[in-house]
Amino acid sequence: MTIAEILNSVKIVVNPDGHQSAVVVDLDVWEQIVTLLEDAEDAEEMKQARAVKEETIPWKTAKKELKLGE
């Protein structure tokens, strides 16, 4: 579901004064919103992790140093 489709599926609650006071979404739409937010957060964390220039070692070397075997 696209963001536009999500926005079109929400229901706005209006209070007695005529002001928008809440939003109602179906549970499956809410789960999709949460997934989109988690994906965006993960993407940002990956971007930050890639920006950090730390020394790395090959997995094979790490296993040997940790005596994990081949």
Short mmCIF file of C-alpha atoms in Angstrom, two decimals:
data_model
loop_
_atom_site.label_atom_id
_atom_site.label_comp_id
_atom_site.label_asym_id
_atom_site.label_seq_id
_atom_site.Cartn_x
_atom_site.Cartn_y
_atom_site.Cartn_z
CA MET A 1 0.00 0.00 0.00
CA THR A 2 1.36 3.40 -0.93
CA ILE A 3 1.38 6.40 1.37
CA ALA A 4 -1.30 8.03 -0.80
CA GLU A 5 -3.51 4.94 -0.42
CA ILE A 6 -2.97 4.97 3.34
CA LEU A 7 -3.91 8.64 3.53
CA ASN A 8 -7.05 8.00 1.50
CA SER A 9 -8.11 5.16 3.82
CA VAL A 10 -8.02 7.07 7.13
CA LYS A 11 -11.14 8.46 8.73
CA ILE A 12 -10.97 11.86 10.42
CA VAL A 13 -12.94 12.28 13.65
CA VAL A 14 -14.45 15.71 14.15
CA ASN A 15 -15.36 16.90 17.65
CA PRO A 16 -18.65 18.71 18.44
CA ASP A 17 -16.94 22.05 17.79
CA GLY A 18 -16.16 20.96 14.22
CA HIS A 19 -12.42 20.59 14.80
CA GLN A 20 -10.52 17.52 13.68
CA SER A 21 -9.59 15.63 16.82
CA ALA A 22 -8.50 12.11 15.86
CA VAL A 23 -7.76 9.69 13.05
CA VAL A 24 -9.17 6.19 12.75
CA VAL A 25 -7.43 3.54 10.63
CA ASP A 26 -8.13 -0.13 10.09
CA LEU A 27 -5.76 -2.44 11.95
CA ASP A 28 -4.18 -3.77 8.75
CA VAL A 29 -3.51 -0.18 7.62
CA TRP A 30 -1.98 0.61 11.02
CA GLU A 31 0.33 -2.41 10.68
CA GLN A 32 1.41 -1.16 7.26
CA ILE A 33 2.10 2.29 8.70
CA VAL A 34 4.23 0.74 11.45
CA THR A 35 6.12 -1.33 8.86
CA LEU A 36 6.82 1.77 6.76
CA LEU A 37 8.09 3.63 9.82
CA GLU A 38 10.30 0.70 10.87
CA ASP A 39 11.69 0.43 7.34
CA ALA A 40 12.49 4.15 7.31
CA GLU A 41 14.17 3.86 10.71
CA ASP A 42 16.18 0.83 9.58
CA ALA A 43 17.28 2.66 6.42
CA GLU A 44 18.48 5.61 8.49
CA GLU A 45 20.38 3.31 10.86
CA MET A 46 22.03 1.57 7.89
CA LYS A 47 23.00 4.95 6.43
CA GLN A 48 24.57 5.99 9.74
CA ALA A 49 26.37 2.65 10.12
CA ARG A 50 27.86 2.95 6.63
CA ALA A 51 29.08 6.46 7.44
CA VAL A 52 31.15 5.21 10.39
CA LYS A 53 34.61 4.20 9.23
CA GLU A 54 35.66 1.44 11.60
CA GLU A 55 38.28 -1.20 11.12
CA THR A 56 36.78 -4.47 9.97
CA ILE A 57 38.15 -7.98 9.74
CA PRO A 58 36.99 -10.85 7.55
CA TRP A 59 34.52 -13.30 9.14
CA LYS A 60 36.95 -16.18 8.56
CA THR A 61 39.60 -14.37 10.61
CA ALA A 62 37.12 -13.54 13.38
CA LYS A 63 35.99 -17.17 13.62
CA LYS A 64 39.61 -18.30 13.92
CA GLU A 65 40.38 -15.72 16.62
CA LEU A 66 37.23 -16.71 18.53
CA LYS A 67 38.10 -20.39 18.05
CA LEU A 68 34.74 -21.09 16.42
CA GLY A 69 36.20 -23.49 13.88
CA GLU A 70 35.74 -23.51 10.17
#
